[in-house]
CSV table of C-alpha atoms and ligand atoms in Angstrom, one decimal:
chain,number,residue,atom,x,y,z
A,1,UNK,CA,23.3,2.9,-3.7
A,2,UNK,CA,19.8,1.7,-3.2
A,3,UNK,CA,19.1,-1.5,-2.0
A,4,UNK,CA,16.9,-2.8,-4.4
A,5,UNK,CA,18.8,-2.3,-7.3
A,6,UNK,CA,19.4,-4.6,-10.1
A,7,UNK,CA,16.6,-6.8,-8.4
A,8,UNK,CA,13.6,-5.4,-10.6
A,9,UNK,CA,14.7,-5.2,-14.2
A,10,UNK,CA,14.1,-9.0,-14.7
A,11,UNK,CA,11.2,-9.5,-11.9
A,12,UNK,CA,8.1,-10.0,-13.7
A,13,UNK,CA,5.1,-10.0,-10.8
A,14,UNK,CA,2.1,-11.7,-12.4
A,15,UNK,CA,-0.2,-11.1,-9.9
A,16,UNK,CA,-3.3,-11.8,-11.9
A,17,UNK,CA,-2.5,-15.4,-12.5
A,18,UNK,CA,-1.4,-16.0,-8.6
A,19,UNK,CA,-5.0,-15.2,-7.5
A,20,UNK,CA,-6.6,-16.8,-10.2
A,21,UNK,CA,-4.6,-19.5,-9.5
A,22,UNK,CA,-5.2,-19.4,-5.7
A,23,UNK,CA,-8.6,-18.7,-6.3
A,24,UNK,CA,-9.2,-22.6,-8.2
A,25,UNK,CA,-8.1,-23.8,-4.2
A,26,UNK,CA,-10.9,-22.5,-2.8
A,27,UNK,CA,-10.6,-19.7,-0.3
A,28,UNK,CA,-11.5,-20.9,2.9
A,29,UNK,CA,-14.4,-19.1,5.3
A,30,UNK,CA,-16.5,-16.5,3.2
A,31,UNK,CA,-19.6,-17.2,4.7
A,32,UNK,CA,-22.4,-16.1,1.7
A,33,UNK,CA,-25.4,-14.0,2.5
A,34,UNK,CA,-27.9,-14.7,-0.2
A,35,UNK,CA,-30.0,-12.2,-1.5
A,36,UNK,CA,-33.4,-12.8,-3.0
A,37,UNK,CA,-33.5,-10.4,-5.7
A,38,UNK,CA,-37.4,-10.0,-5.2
A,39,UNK,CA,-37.7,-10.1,-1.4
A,40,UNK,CA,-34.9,-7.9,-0.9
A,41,UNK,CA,-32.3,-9.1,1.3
A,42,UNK,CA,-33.2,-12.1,3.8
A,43,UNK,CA,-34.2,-11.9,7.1
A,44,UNK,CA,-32.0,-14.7,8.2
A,45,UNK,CA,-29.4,-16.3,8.6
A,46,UNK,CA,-27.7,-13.4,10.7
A,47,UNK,CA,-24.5,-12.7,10.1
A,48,UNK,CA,-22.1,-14.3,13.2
A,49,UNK,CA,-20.5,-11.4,15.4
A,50,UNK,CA,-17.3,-12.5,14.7
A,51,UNK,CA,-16.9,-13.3,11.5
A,52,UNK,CA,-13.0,-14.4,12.0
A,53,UNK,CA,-13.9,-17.2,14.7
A,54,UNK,CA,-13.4,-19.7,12.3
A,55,UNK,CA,-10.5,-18.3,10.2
A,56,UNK,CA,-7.3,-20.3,10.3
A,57,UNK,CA,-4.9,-18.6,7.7
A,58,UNK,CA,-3.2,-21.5,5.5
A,59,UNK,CA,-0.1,-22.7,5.7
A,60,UNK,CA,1.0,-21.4,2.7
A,61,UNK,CA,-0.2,-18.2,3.1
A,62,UNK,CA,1.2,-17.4,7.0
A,63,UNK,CA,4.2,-18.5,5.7
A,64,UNK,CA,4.4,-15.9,3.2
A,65,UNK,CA,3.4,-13.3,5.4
A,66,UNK,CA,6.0,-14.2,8.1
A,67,UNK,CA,8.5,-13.7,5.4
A,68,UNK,CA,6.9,-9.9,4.5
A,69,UNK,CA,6.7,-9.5,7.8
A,70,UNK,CA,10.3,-9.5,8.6
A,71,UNK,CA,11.1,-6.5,6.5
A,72,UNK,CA,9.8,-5.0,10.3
A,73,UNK,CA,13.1,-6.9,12.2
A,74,UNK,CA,14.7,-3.7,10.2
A,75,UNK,CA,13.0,-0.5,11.6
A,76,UNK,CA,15.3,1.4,13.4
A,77,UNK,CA,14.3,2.4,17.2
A,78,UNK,CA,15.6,5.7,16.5
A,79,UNK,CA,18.5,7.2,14.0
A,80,UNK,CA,20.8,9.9,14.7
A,81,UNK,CA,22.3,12.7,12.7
A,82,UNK,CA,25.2,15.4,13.7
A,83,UNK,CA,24.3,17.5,11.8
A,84,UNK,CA,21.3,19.5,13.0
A,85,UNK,CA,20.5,21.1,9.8
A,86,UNK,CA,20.4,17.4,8.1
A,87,UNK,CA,18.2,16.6,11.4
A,88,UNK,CA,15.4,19.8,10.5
A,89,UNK,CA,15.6,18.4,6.9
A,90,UNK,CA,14.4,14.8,7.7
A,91,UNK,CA,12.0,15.6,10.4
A,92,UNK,CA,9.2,15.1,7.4
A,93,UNK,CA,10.7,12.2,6.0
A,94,UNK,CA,11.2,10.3,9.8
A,95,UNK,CA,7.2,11.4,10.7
A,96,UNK,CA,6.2,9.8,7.1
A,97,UNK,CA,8.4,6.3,8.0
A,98,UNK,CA,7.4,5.8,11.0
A,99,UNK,CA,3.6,6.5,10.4
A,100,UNK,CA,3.9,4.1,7.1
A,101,UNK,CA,5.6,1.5,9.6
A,102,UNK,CA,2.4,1.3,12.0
A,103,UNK,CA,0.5,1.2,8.3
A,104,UNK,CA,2.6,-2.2,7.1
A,105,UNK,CA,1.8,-3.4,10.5
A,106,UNK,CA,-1.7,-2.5,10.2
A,107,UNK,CA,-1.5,-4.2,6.6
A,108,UNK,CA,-0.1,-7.4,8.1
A,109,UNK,CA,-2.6,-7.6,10.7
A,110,UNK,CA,-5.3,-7.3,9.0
A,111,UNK,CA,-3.7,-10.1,6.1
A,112,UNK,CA,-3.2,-12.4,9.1
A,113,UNK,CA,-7.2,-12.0,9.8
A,114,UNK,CA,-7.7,-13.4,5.9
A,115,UNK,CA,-9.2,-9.1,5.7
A,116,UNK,CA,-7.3,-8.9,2.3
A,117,UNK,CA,-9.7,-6.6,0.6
A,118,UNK,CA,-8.9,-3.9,3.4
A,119,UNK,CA,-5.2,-4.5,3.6
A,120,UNK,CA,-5.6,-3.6,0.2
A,121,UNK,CA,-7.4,-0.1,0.8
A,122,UNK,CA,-4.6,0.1,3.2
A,123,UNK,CA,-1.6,0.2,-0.3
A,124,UNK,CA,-3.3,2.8,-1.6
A,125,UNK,CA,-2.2,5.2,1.7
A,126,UNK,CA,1.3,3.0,1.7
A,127,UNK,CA,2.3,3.8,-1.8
A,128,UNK,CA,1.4,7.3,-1.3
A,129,UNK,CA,3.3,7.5,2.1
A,130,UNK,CA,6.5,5.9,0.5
A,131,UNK,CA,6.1,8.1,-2.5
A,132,UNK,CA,5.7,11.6,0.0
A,133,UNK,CA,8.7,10.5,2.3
A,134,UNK,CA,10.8,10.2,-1.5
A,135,UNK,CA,10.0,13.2,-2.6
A,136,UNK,CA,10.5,15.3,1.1
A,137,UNK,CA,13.7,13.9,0.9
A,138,UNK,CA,14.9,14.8,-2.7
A,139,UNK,CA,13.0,18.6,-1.8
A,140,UNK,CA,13.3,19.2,2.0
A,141,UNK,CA,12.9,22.9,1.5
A,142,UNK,CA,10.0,22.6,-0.7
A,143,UNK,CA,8.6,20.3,2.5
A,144,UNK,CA,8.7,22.1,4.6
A,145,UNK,CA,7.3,24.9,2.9
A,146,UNK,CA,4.2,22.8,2.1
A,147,UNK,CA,4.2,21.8,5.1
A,148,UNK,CA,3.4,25.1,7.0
A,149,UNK,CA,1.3,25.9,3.7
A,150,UNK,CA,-1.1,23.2,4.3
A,151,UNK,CA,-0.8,23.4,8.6
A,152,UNK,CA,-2.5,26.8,8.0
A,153,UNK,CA,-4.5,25.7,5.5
A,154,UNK,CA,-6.0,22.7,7.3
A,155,UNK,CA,-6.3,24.9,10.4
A,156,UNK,CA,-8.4,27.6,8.9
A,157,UNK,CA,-10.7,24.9,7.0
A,158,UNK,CA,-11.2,22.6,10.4
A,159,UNK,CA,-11.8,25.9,12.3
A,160,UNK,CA,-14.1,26.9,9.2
A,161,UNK,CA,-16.1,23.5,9.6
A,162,UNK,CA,-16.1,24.1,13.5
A,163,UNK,CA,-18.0,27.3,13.2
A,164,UNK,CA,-21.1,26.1,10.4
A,165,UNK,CA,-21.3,22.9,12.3
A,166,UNK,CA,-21.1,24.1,16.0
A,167,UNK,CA,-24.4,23.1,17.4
A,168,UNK,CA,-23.3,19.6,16.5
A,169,UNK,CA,-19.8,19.6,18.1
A,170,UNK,CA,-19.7,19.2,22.4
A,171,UNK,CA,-17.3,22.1,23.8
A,172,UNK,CA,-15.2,20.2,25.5
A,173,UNK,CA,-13.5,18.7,22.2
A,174,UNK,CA,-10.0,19.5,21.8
A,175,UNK,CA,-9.5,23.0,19.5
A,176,UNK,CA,-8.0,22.7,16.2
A,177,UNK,CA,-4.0,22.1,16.5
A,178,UNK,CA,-1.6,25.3,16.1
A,179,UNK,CA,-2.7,29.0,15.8
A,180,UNK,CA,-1.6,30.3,12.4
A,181,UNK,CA,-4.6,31.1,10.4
A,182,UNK,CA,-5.0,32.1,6.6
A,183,UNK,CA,-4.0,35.8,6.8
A,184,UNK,CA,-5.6,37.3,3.8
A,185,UNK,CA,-7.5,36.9,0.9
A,186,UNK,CA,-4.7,36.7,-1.7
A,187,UNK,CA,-3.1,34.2,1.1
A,188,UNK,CA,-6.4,31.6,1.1
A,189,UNK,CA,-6.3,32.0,-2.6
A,190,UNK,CA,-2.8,30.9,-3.0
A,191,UNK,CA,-3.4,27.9,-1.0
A,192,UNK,CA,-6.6,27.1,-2.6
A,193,UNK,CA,-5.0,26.8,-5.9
A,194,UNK,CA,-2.1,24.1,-3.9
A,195,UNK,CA,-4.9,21.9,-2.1
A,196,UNK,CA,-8.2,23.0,-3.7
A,197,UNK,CA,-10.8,24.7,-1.9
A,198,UNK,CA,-12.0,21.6,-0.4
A,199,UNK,CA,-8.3,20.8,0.5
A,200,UNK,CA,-8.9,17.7,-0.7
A,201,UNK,CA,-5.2,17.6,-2.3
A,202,UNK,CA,-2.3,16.3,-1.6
A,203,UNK,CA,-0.4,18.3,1.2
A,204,UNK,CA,2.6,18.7,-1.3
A,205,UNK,CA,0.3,20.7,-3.7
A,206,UNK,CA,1.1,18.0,-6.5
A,207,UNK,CA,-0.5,15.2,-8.2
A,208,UNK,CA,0.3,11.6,-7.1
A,209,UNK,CA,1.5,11.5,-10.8
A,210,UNK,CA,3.5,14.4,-10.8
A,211,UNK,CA,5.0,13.6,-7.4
A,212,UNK,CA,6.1,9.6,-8.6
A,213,UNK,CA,7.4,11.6,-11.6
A,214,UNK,CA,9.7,14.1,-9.7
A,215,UNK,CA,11.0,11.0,-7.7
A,216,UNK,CA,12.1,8.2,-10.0
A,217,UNK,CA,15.4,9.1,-10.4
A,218,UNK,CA,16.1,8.1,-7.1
A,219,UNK,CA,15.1,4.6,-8.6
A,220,UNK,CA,18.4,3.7,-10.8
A,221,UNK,CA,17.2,1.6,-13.4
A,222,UNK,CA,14.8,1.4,-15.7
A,223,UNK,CA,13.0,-1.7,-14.9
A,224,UNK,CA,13.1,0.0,-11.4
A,225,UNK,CA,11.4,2.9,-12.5
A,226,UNK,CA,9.0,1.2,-14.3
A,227,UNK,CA,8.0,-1.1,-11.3
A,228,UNK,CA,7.3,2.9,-9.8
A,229,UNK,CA,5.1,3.5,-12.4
A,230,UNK,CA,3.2,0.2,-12.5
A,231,UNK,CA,2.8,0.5,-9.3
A,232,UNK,CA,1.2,3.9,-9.4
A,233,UNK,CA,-0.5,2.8,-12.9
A,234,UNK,CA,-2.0,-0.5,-11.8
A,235,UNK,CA,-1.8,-1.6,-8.9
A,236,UNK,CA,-2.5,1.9,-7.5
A,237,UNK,CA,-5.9,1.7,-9.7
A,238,UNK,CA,-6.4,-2.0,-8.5
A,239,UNK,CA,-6.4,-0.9,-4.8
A,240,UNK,CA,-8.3,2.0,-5.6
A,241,UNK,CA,-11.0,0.4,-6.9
A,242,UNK,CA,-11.0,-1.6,-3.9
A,243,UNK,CA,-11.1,1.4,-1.4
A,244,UNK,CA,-14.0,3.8,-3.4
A,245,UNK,CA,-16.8,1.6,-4.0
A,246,UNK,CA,-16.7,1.1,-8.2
A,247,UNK,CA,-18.2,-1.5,-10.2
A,248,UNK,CA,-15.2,-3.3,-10.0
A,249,UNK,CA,-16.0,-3.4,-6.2
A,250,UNK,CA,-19.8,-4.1,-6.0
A,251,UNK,CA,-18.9,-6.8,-8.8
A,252,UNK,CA,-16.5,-8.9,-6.2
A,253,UNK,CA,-18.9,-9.3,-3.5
A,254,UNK,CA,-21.0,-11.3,-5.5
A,255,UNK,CA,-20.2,-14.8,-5.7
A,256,UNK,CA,-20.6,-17.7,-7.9
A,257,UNK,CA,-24.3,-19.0,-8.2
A,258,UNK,CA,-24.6,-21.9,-5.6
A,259,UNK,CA,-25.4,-25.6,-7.1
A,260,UNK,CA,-28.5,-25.8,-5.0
A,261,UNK,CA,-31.6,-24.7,-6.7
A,262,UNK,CA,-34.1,-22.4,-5.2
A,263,UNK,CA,-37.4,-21.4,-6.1
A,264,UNK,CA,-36.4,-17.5,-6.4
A,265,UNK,CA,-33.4,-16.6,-8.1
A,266,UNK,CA,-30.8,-15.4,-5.7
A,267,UNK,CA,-27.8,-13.2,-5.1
A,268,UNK,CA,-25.2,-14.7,-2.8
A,269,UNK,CA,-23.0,-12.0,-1.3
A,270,UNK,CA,-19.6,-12.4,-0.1
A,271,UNK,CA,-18.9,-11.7,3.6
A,272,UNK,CA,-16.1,-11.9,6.5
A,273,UNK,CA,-12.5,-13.0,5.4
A,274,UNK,CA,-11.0,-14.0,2.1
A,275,UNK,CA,-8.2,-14.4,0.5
A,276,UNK,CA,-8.8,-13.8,-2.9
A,277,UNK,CA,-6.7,-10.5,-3.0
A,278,UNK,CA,-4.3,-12.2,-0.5
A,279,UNK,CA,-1.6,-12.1,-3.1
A,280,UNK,CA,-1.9,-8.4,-4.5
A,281,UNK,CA,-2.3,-7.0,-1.0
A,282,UNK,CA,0.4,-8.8,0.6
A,283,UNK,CA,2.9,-7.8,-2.0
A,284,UNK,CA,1.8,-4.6,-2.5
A,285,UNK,CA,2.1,-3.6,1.0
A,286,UNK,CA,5.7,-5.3,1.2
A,287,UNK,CA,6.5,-4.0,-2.2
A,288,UNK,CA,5.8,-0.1,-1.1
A,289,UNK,CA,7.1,-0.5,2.8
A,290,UNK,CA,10.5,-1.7,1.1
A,291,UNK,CA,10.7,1.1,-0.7
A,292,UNK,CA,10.7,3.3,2.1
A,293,UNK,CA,12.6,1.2,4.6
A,294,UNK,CA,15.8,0.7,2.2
A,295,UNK,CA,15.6,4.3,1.8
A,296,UNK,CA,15.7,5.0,5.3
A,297,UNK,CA,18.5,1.9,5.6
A,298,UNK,CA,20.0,3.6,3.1
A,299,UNK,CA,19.5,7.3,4.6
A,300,UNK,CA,21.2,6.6,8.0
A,301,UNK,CA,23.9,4.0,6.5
A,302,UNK,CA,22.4,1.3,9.3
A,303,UNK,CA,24.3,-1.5,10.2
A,304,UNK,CA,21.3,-3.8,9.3
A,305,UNK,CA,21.9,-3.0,5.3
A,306,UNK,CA,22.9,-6.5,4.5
A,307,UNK,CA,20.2,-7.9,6.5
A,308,UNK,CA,17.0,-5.7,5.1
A,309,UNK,CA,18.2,-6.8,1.6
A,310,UNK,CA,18.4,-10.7,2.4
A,311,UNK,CA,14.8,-9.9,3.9
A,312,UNK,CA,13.4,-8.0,1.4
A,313,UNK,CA,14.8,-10.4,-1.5
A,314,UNK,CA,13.1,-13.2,0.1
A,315,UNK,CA,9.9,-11.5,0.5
A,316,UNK,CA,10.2,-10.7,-3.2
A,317,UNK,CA,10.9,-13.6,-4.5
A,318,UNK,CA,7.8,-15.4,-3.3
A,319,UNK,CA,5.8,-13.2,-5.8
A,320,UNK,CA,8.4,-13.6,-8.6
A,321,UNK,CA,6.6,-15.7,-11.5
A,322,UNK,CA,9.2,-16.3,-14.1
A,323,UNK,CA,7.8,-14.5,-17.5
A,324,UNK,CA,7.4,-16.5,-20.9
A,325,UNK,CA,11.0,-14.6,-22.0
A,326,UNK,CA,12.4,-15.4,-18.8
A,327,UNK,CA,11.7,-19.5,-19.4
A,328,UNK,CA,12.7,-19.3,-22.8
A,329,UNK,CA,16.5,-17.3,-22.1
A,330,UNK,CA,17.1,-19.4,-18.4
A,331,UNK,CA,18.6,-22.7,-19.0
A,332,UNK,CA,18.1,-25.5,-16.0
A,333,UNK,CA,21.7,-24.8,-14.6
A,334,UNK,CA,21.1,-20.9,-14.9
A,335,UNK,CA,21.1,-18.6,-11.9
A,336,UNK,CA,17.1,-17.7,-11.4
A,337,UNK,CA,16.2,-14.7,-12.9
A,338,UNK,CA,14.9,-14.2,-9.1
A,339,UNK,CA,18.3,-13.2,-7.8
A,340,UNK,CA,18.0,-15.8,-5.4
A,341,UNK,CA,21.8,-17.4,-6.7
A,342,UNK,CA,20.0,-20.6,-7.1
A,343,UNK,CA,20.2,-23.1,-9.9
A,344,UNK,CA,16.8,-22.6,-11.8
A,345,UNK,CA,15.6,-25.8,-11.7
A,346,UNK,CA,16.3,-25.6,-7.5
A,347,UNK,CA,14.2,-22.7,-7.8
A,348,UNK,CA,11.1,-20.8,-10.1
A,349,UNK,CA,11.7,-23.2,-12.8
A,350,UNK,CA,9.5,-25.7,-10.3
B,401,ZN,ZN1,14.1,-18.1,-8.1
């Protein structure tokens, strides 16, 4: 069984409202650049080296990410299998854990630093790690067929790239990793049609939307499987728009007109830390790194099971706002809808 289960069908996340409603407290730091909108941008004040001098995360805020950040008490050193064919099978889905592990960690960090728009950009890679690592597992032959596919693949391109741009490459860089090349012509066609002839696809040769189809069985209910897909859906667009530049983008780092008046009308810009998307990226990093670590929990049959759930129930439920259906079906003396085997008045209902 999968550790998550039954712990999604009745969670309702509303992450919107928690940033609106941490954005009425004020984010602390955000130092504003203004920009005249006739001068072009000012030529002072400079922006301070280090923008994070004066960044103390709040209370609130390091709390919650101490409690994400426990889901990391869970990683396994190493794992062992018997069976060396089972071994061969996982060696894709290991490499994709322990690479979305430094991610998380990377995620934290840069939470802690109040850099929540790029812990953010960072989901985007997380959800896609967690959702590669699922579906390796549920095809390992299929892997590891892609996996060579798009070795030679990549090789050929980087050693492609190499040649047109060698007058700007030093000789002493390290050569391109492994020897297989793209054999023929029928060969480089075949694998342009899996990763495009850019190879800028997904080394599986599917669509993140094909891929999070082919894997949500493995998620056993449907509220689970819908959390997948919202995921992917909406918060995968959210972070998106976050990591490619997009209106939505160029739109946040404008912020509110200041109270003092000027003669020009000006453009204050928003720069250094802030916690506006502290919310959406902290959860969305826990929420895809879960994913992954139960699986693996669940993979090798770790003695730490019990453990990763508490942990990953507690991180959950600091996102958990009850929904409108949820207040209206829960009396007082209920059990939270959260799971948390609290009276609901001791808990969300606050
Ligand atoms: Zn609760």
């Amino acid at each position: 069984m999968y550790p998550t289960v039954g712990r999604f069908g009745r969670l309702t996340a509303r992450l919107s409202q928690a940033a609106e409603a941490r954005r009425e407290r004020a984010p602390p730091t955000a130092a504003a650049v203004s920009v005249n909108r006739h001068m072009g941008p000012h030529a002072e004040p400079l922006l301070p080296r280090d923008v994070t001098a004066n960044f103390v995360l709040p209370a609130r805020e390091r709390s919650w990410l101490e409690t994400c950040e426990r889901l990391l008490d869970f990683v396994p050193k190493s794992v062992r299998t018997a069976d060396s064919e089972k071994a061969e099978e996982l060696f894709i889905v290991m490499t994709l854990f322990y690479s979305a592990t430094t991610t998380y960690q990377g995620a934290i960090e840069l939470c802690r630093q109040g850099f929540s728009d790029q812990a953010l950009m960072l989901n985007r890679a997380l959800f896609e790690v967690m959702v590669d690592a699922h579906w390796a597992h549920a095809n390992p032959d299929e892997a590891n067929a892609r996996y060579t596919d798009h070795a030679v693949f990549s090789n050929s391109k980087n050693h492609e790239l190499m040649s047109r741009y060698s007058d700007l490459i030093r000789e002493d860089l390290p050569q391109p990793v492994g020897s297989a090349f793209v054999s023929s012509d029928e060969e480089r066609k075949r694998l342009e049609r899996l990763y495009g002839r850019h190879g800028n696809k997904s080394w599986t040769g599917l669509s993140l939307h094909e891929r999070v189809e082919l894997i949500a069985p493995a998620w056993e209910s449907e509220g689970e499987r819908r959390f997948l897909r919202f995921f992917r859906d909406l918060a995968g667009r959210l972070s998106n728009e976050t990591l490619h530049p997009s209106a939505a983008a160029i739109f946040r780092q404008v912020l509110p007109p200041s109270a003092e008046r000027t003669e020009m009308p000006t453009v204050r810009l928003r720069q250094g830390p802030s916690l506006e998307l502290f919310t959406q990226a902290l959860f969305g990093a826990m929420w895809s790194y879960g994913q992954l670590l139960g699986r693996i929990v669940e993979e090798f049959n770790l003695p730490t099971r019990e453990g990763m759930i508490e942990a990953y129930t507690n991180a959950y439920r600091l996102f958990y706002v009850p929904s409108e259906e949820d207040r209206r079906s829960t009396g007082r003396n209920d059990p939270c809808p959260c799971g948390s085997g609290r009276k609901f008045k001791h808990c969300h209902l606050r």
